[in-house]
Amino acid sequence: MTVRRGAVRSVVVAGLLAFGAGVPGPAQAWGSGRAGPEADVSYHGRVALSGSQLRVWLVPENDGPAALPNATLRVRLSADLADRQQLAEGCARAGLREVVCETGPLPLGGRGRHVGLALELRERAAEVVVRVDTWWNGGATDRNHTNDDHVVLALDTGDAYAF
C-alpha cells in the first residue's frame, strides 16, 4: 500500500480531531473557542459491487460561503476490506472497513478532485452498505449535513448506484 504525505497529514489531523482530549470531533469547527469559516461540503457519485470488488467514484463540492484548502472524506463499508489495497493518491486505509481521502482544495462554488477507489473485499458479499461522509472539513462549520452524509446499498450485480 502506498501512502502519500498529504493523505497521512489529513489522517493525522482528522485523528487528532476525533480522539484529542477536549477537542471537538470531526466535521466541527475548532480553535481557540471561535468558529472557523463556513462551507457547505457535499458529495456526488456512484458505487458498484461485482464479486469481491467494490468501486466507488465521487466528487466533493463546496457551496460555500467560504473556500476550503482541504477536507477529508470517509468511506465506510459493512464488509471487511482485504488486507492489501491499491488506493488512489491522497487516500489511506483507516481501519478494517474504512478508507479516508483528502479532497484537495474546495473553491467556493467549485469541486475538489475526483476520487476513484477500487476496493477489494476480504470475501465476496451479496450486498455492501457504503457510507460516505466528511471526516474532517478543514476546521469549517457546515450547517447542512444532509448533502455530505450518504448511505448506499450496493448489490452484487455490477450495476452502479448513484448518490
PDB file of C-alpha atoms in Angstrom:
ATOM      1  CA  MET A   1       0.000   0.000   0.000  1.00  0.00           C
ATOM      2  CA  THR A   2       1.384   3.377  -0.965  1.00  0.00           C
ATOM      3  CA  VAL A   3       0.638   6.201   1.453  1.00  0.00           C
ATOM      4  CA  ARG A   4       1.109   9.753   0.240  1.00  0.00           C
ATOM      5  CA  ARG A   5       2.278  12.556   2.516  1.00  0.00           C
ATOM      6  CA  GLY A   6      -0.951  14.574   2.056  1.00  0.00           C
ATOM      7  CA  ALA A   7      -3.128  11.613   2.979  1.00  0.00           C
ATOM      8  CA  VAL A   8      -1.098  10.969   6.098  1.00  0.00           C
ATOM      9  CA  ARG A   9      -1.354  14.653   7.072  1.00  0.00           C
ATOM     10  CA  SER A  10      -5.135  14.551   6.670  1.00  0.00           C
ATOM     11  CA  VAL A  11      -5.446  11.277   8.592  1.00  0.00           C
ATOM     12  CA  VAL A  12      -3.280  12.591  11.424  1.00  0.00           C
ATOM     13  CA  VAL A  13      -5.199  15.873  11.672  1.00  0.00           C
ATOM     14  CA  ALA A  14      -8.532  14.072  11.475  1.00  0.00           C
ATOM     15  CA  GLY A  15      -7.339  11.582  14.106  1.00  0.00           C
ATOM     16  CA  LEU A  16      -6.409  14.421  16.424  1.00  0.00           C
ATOM     17  CA  LEU A  17      -9.853  15.901  15.949  1.00  0.00           C
ATOM     18  CA  ALA A  18     -11.561  12.576  16.575  1.00  0.00           C
ATOM     19  CA  PHE A  19      -9.555  11.443  19.570  1.00  0.00           C
ATOM     20  CA  GLY A  20      -7.977  14.539  21.114  1.00  0.00           C
ATOM     21  CA  ALA A  21      -8.995  15.345  24.654  1.00  0.00           C
ATOM     22  CA  GLY A  22     -11.168  18.423  24.814  1.00  0.00           C
ATOM     23  CA  VAL A  23     -11.070  18.870  21.049  1.00  0.00           C
ATOM     24  CA  PRO A  24     -14.322  18.816  19.059  1.00  0.00           C
ATOM     25  CA  GLY A  25     -14.915  15.758  16.871  1.00  0.00           C
ATOM     26  CA  PRO A  26     -14.728  15.528  13.089  1.00  0.00           C
ATOM     27  CA  ALA A  27     -16.584  17.985  10.867  1.00  0.00           C
ATOM     28  CA  GLN A  28     -16.717  20.630  13.603  1.00  0.00           C
ATOM     29  CA  ALA A  29     -15.000  23.970  13.791  1.00  0.00           C
ATOM     30  CA  TRP A  30     -12.077  24.047  16.185  1.00  0.00           C
ATOM     31  CA  GLY A  31      -9.638  26.530  17.518  1.00  0.00           C
ATOM     32  CA  SER A  32      -9.489  28.892  20.434  1.00  0.00           C
ATOM     33  CA  GLY A  33     -13.222  28.986  21.071  1.00  0.00           C
ATOM     34  CA  ARG A  34     -14.194  30.697  17.816  1.00  0.00           C
ATOM     35  CA  ALA A  35     -15.767  29.167  14.764  1.00  0.00           C
ATOM     36  CA  GLY A  36     -13.809  28.794  11.550  1.00  0.00           C
ATOM     37  CA  PRO A  37     -15.110  29.643   8.104  1.00  0.00           C
ATOM     38  CA  GLU A  38     -18.440  28.289   6.919  1.00  0.00           C
ATOM     39  CA  ALA A  39     -18.556  25.926   3.957  1.00  0.00           C
ATOM     40  CA  ASP A  40     -21.199  23.517   2.669  1.00  0.00           C
ATOM     41  CA  VAL A  41     -19.333  20.383   1.568  1.00  0.00           C
ATOM     42  CA  SER A  42     -21.268  17.768  -0.407  1.00  0.00           C
ATOM     43  CA  TYR A  43     -20.531  14.556  -2.327  1.00  0.00           C
ATOM     44  CA  HIS A  44     -21.983  13.146  -5.508  1.00  0.00           C
ATOM     45  CA  GLY A  45     -21.000   9.852  -7.068  1.00  0.00           C
ATOM     46  CA  ARG A  46     -21.765   6.199  -7.511  1.00  0.00           C
ATOM     47  CA  VAL A  47     -20.820   2.767  -6.174  1.00  0.00           C
ATOM     48  CA  ALA A  48     -20.799  -0.644  -7.874  1.00  0.00           C
ATOM     49  CA  LEU A  49     -20.205  -4.116  -6.416  1.00  0.00           C
ATOM     50  CA  SER A  50     -19.070  -7.027  -8.552  1.00  0.00           C
ATOM     51  CA  GLY A  51     -17.846 -10.155  -6.809  1.00  0.00           C
ATOM     52  CA  SER A  52     -15.400  -9.064  -4.148  1.00  0.00           C
ATOM     53  CA  GLN A  53     -14.560  -5.729  -5.799  1.00  0.00           C
ATOM     54  CA  LEU A  54     -16.326  -2.515  -4.812  1.00  0.00           C
ATOM     55  CA  ARG A  55     -15.833   0.543  -6.975  1.00  0.00           C
ATOM     56  CA  VAL A  56     -16.514   3.984  -5.533  1.00  0.00           C
ATOM     57  CA  TRP A  57     -16.346   7.142  -7.646  1.00  0.00           C
ATOM     58  CA  LEU A  58     -17.222  10.525  -6.198  1.00  0.00           C
ATOM     59  CA  VAL A  59     -16.678  14.256  -6.486  1.00  0.00           C
ATOM     60  CA  PRO A  60     -16.646  16.585  -3.462  1.00  0.00           C
ATOM     61  CA  GLU A  61     -18.248  20.000  -3.935  1.00  0.00           C
ATOM     62  CA  ASN A  62     -18.368  23.199  -1.905  1.00  0.00           C
ATOM     63  CA  ASP A  63     -21.383  25.504  -1.991  1.00  0.00           C
ATOM     64  CA  GLY A  64     -19.649  27.994   0.334  1.00  0.00           C
ATOM     65  CA  PRO A  65     -19.837  30.656   1.532  1.00  0.00           C
ATOM     66  CA  ALA A  66     -16.053  30.149   2.010  1.00  0.00           C
ATOM     67  CA  ALA A  67     -13.429  28.175   0.106  1.00  0.00           C
ATOM     68  CA  LEU A  68     -11.549  25.369   1.896  1.00  0.00           C
ATOM     69  CA  PRO A  69      -7.894  24.457   1.357  1.00  0.00           C
ATOM     70  CA  ASN A  70      -8.637  20.770   2.025  1.00  0.00           C
ATOM     71  CA  ALA A  71     -11.053  18.355   3.687  1.00  0.00           C
ATOM     72  CA  THR A  72     -11.103  14.624   4.379  1.00  0.00           C
ATOM     73  CA  LEU A  73     -13.938  12.361   3.309  1.00  0.00           C
ATOM     74  CA  ARG A  74     -14.552   8.921   4.774  1.00  0.00           C
ATOM     75  CA  VAL A  75     -15.874   5.785   3.066  1.00  0.00           C
ATOM     76  CA  ARG A  76     -17.144   3.134   5.494  1.00  0.00           C
ATOM     77  CA  LEU A  77     -18.273  -0.346   4.452  1.00  0.00           C
ATOM     78  CA  SER A  78     -20.446  -3.037   6.007  1.00  0.00           C
ATOM     79  CA  ALA A  79     -17.892  -5.659   4.867  1.00  0.00           C
ATOM     80  CA  ASP A  80     -14.214  -6.090   5.726  1.00  0.00           C
ATOM     81  CA  LEU A  81     -11.589  -4.909   3.281  1.00  0.00           C
ATOM     82  CA  ALA A  82      -8.938  -7.327   2.033  1.00  0.00           C
ATOM     83  CA  ASP A  83      -5.538  -6.929   3.689  1.00  0.00           C
ATOM     84  CA  ARG A  84      -3.909  -5.419   0.586  1.00  0.00           C
ATOM     85  CA  GLN A  85      -5.372  -2.414  -1.194  1.00  0.00           C
ATOM     86  CA  GLN A  86      -4.160  -0.262  -4.068  1.00  0.00           C
ATOM     87  CA  LEU A  87      -5.569   3.105  -3.058  1.00  0.00           C
ATOM     88  CA  ALA A  88      -5.822   6.310  -5.033  1.00  0.00           C
ATOM     89  CA  GLU A  89      -3.392   9.137  -4.349  1.00  0.00           C
ATOM     90  CA  GLY A  90      -4.399  11.084  -1.251  1.00  0.00           C
ATOM     91  CA  CYS A  91      -6.240   8.109   0.274  1.00  0.00           C
ATOM     92  CA  ALA A  92      -5.338   5.906   3.246  1.00  0.00           C
ATOM     93  CA  ARG A  93      -6.881   2.962   4.997  1.00  0.00           C
ATOM     94  CA  ALA A  94      -8.321   3.937   8.378  1.00  0.00           C
ATOM     95  CA  GLY A  95      -9.498   0.558   9.693  1.00  0.00           C
ATOM     96  CA  LEU A  96     -10.872  -2.853   8.740  1.00  0.00           C
ATOM     97  CA  ARG A  97     -13.772  -1.241   6.887  1.00  0.00           C
ATOM     98  CA  GLU A  98     -12.746   2.383   6.347  1.00  0.00           C
ATOM     99  CA  VAL A  99     -10.819   4.471   3.850  1.00  0.00           C
ATOM    100  CA  VAL A 100     -10.232   8.225   4.087  1.00  0.00           C
ATOM    101  CA  CYS A 101      -9.288  10.528   1.216  1.00  0.00           C
ATOM    102  CA  GLU A 102      -8.367  14.168   1.059  1.00  0.00           C
ATOM    103  CA  THR A 103     -10.471  16.291  -1.278  1.00  0.00           C
ATOM    104  CA  GLY A 104      -7.820  18.791  -2.275  1.00  0.00           C
ATOM    105  CA  PRO A 105      -8.785  22.457  -2.442  1.00  0.00           C
ATOM    106  CA  LEU A 106     -12.538  23.124  -2.457  1.00  0.00           C
ATOM    107  CA  PRO A 107     -13.115  26.524  -4.060  1.00  0.00           C
ATOM    108  CA  LEU A 108     -16.289  28.459  -3.359  1.00  0.00           C
ATOM    109  CA  GLY A 109     -18.963  27.042  -5.659  1.00  0.00           C
ATOM    110  CA  GLY A 110     -16.475  24.522  -7.036  1.00  0.00           C
ATOM    111  CA  ARG A 111     -15.390  20.913  -6.991  1.00  0.00           C
ATOM    112  CA  GLY A 112     -12.486  19.083  -5.415  1.00  0.00           C
ATOM    113  CA  ARG A 113     -10.531  16.331  -7.084  1.00  0.00           C
ATOM    114  CA  HIS A 114     -12.382  13.296  -8.386  1.00  0.00           C
ATOM    115  CA  VAL A 115     -11.850  10.298  -6.113  1.00  0.00           C
ATOM    116  CA  GLY A 116     -11.918   6.803  -7.598  1.00  0.00           C
ATOM    117  CA  LEU A 117     -11.488   3.716  -5.441  1.00  0.00           C
ATOM    118  CA  ALA A 118     -11.333   0.062  -6.492  1.00  0.00           C
ATOM    119  CA  LEU A 119     -11.598  -1.678  -3.131  1.00  0.00           C
ATOM    120  CA  GLU A 120     -11.058  -5.403  -2.669  1.00  0.00           C
ATOM    121  CA  LEU A 121     -13.256  -7.052  -0.052  1.00  0.00           C
ATOM    122  CA  ARG A 122     -11.964  -9.843   2.163  1.00  0.00           C
ATOM    123  CA  GLU A 123     -14.801 -12.070   0.929  1.00  0.00           C
ATOM    124  CA  ARG A 124     -17.432 -11.920  -1.761  1.00  0.00           C
ATOM    125  CA  ALA A 125     -20.631 -10.301  -0.475  1.00  0.00           C
ATOM    126  CA  ALA A 126     -24.169 -10.313  -1.885  1.00  0.00           C
ATOM    127  CA  GLU A 127     -24.520  -6.684  -0.801  1.00  0.00           C
ATOM    128  CA  VAL A 128     -22.470  -3.966   0.858  1.00  0.00           C
ATOM    129  CA  VAL A 129     -23.678  -0.858   2.617  1.00  0.00           C
ATOM    130  CA  VAL A 130     -21.426   2.079   1.717  1.00  0.00           C
ATOM    131  CA  ARG A 131     -21.411   5.197   3.897  1.00  0.00           C
ATOM    132  CA  VAL A 132     -19.765   8.390   2.642  1.00  0.00           C
ATOM    133  CA  ASP A 133     -19.323  11.361   4.958  1.00  0.00           C
ATOM    134  CA  THR A 134     -16.963  14.141   5.977  1.00  0.00           C
ATOM    135  CA  TRP A 135     -14.346  13.072   8.499  1.00  0.00           C
ATOM    136  CA  TRP A 136     -12.562  16.435   8.706  1.00  0.00           C
ATOM    137  CA  ASN A 137     -13.684  19.614   6.971  1.00  0.00           C
ATOM    138  CA  GLY A 138     -10.688  21.879   7.327  1.00  0.00           C
ATOM    139  CA  GLY A 139     -11.980  23.484  10.504  1.00  0.00           C
ATOM    140  CA  ALA A 140     -15.075  24.921   8.818  1.00  0.00           C
ATOM    141  CA  THR A 141     -18.633  24.982  10.053  1.00  0.00           C
ATOM    142  CA  ASP A 142     -21.073  23.069   7.825  1.00  0.00           C
ATOM    143  CA  ARG A 143     -24.684  23.768   8.733  1.00  0.00           C
ATOM    144  CA  ASN A 144     -26.104  21.397   6.109  1.00  0.00           C
ATOM    145  CA  HIS A 145     -25.035  17.804   6.754  1.00  0.00           C
ATOM    146  CA  THR A 146     -27.837  16.316   4.643  1.00  0.00           C
ATOM    147  CA  ASN A 147     -25.728  16.526   1.476  1.00  0.00           C
ATOM    148  CA  ASP A 148     -22.434  15.245   2.883  1.00  0.00           C
ATOM    149  CA  ASP A 149     -23.652  12.085   4.607  1.00  0.00           C
ATOM    150  CA  HIS A 150     -24.791   9.304   2.270  1.00  0.00           C
ATOM    151  CA  VAL A 151     -25.736   5.657   2.749  1.00  0.00           C
ATOM    152  CA  VAL A 152     -25.895   3.490  -0.376  1.00  0.00           C
ATOM    153  CA  LEU A 153     -26.768  -0.200  -0.679  1.00  0.00           C
ATOM    154  CA  ALA A 154     -24.726  -1.827  -3.454  1.00  0.00           C
ATOM    155  CA  LEU A 155     -25.872  -5.251  -4.654  1.00  0.00           C
ATOM    156  CA  ASP A 156     -23.511  -7.761  -6.270  1.00  0.00           C
ATOM    157  CA  THR A 157     -24.834  -7.075  -9.774  1.00  0.00           C
ATOM    158  CA  GLY A 158     -22.130  -4.824 -11.169  1.00  0.00           C
ATOM    159  CA  ASP A 159     -24.744  -2.065 -11.511  1.00  0.00           C
ATOM    160  CA  ALA A 160     -23.820   1.471 -10.439  1.00  0.00           C
ATOM    161  CA  TYR A 161     -25.872   3.034  -7.641  1.00  0.00           C
ATOM    162  CA  ALA A 162     -25.822   6.844  -7.586  1.00  0.00           C
ATOM    163  CA  PHE A 163     -25.864   9.209  -4.631  1.00  0.00           C
TER     164      PHE A 163
END
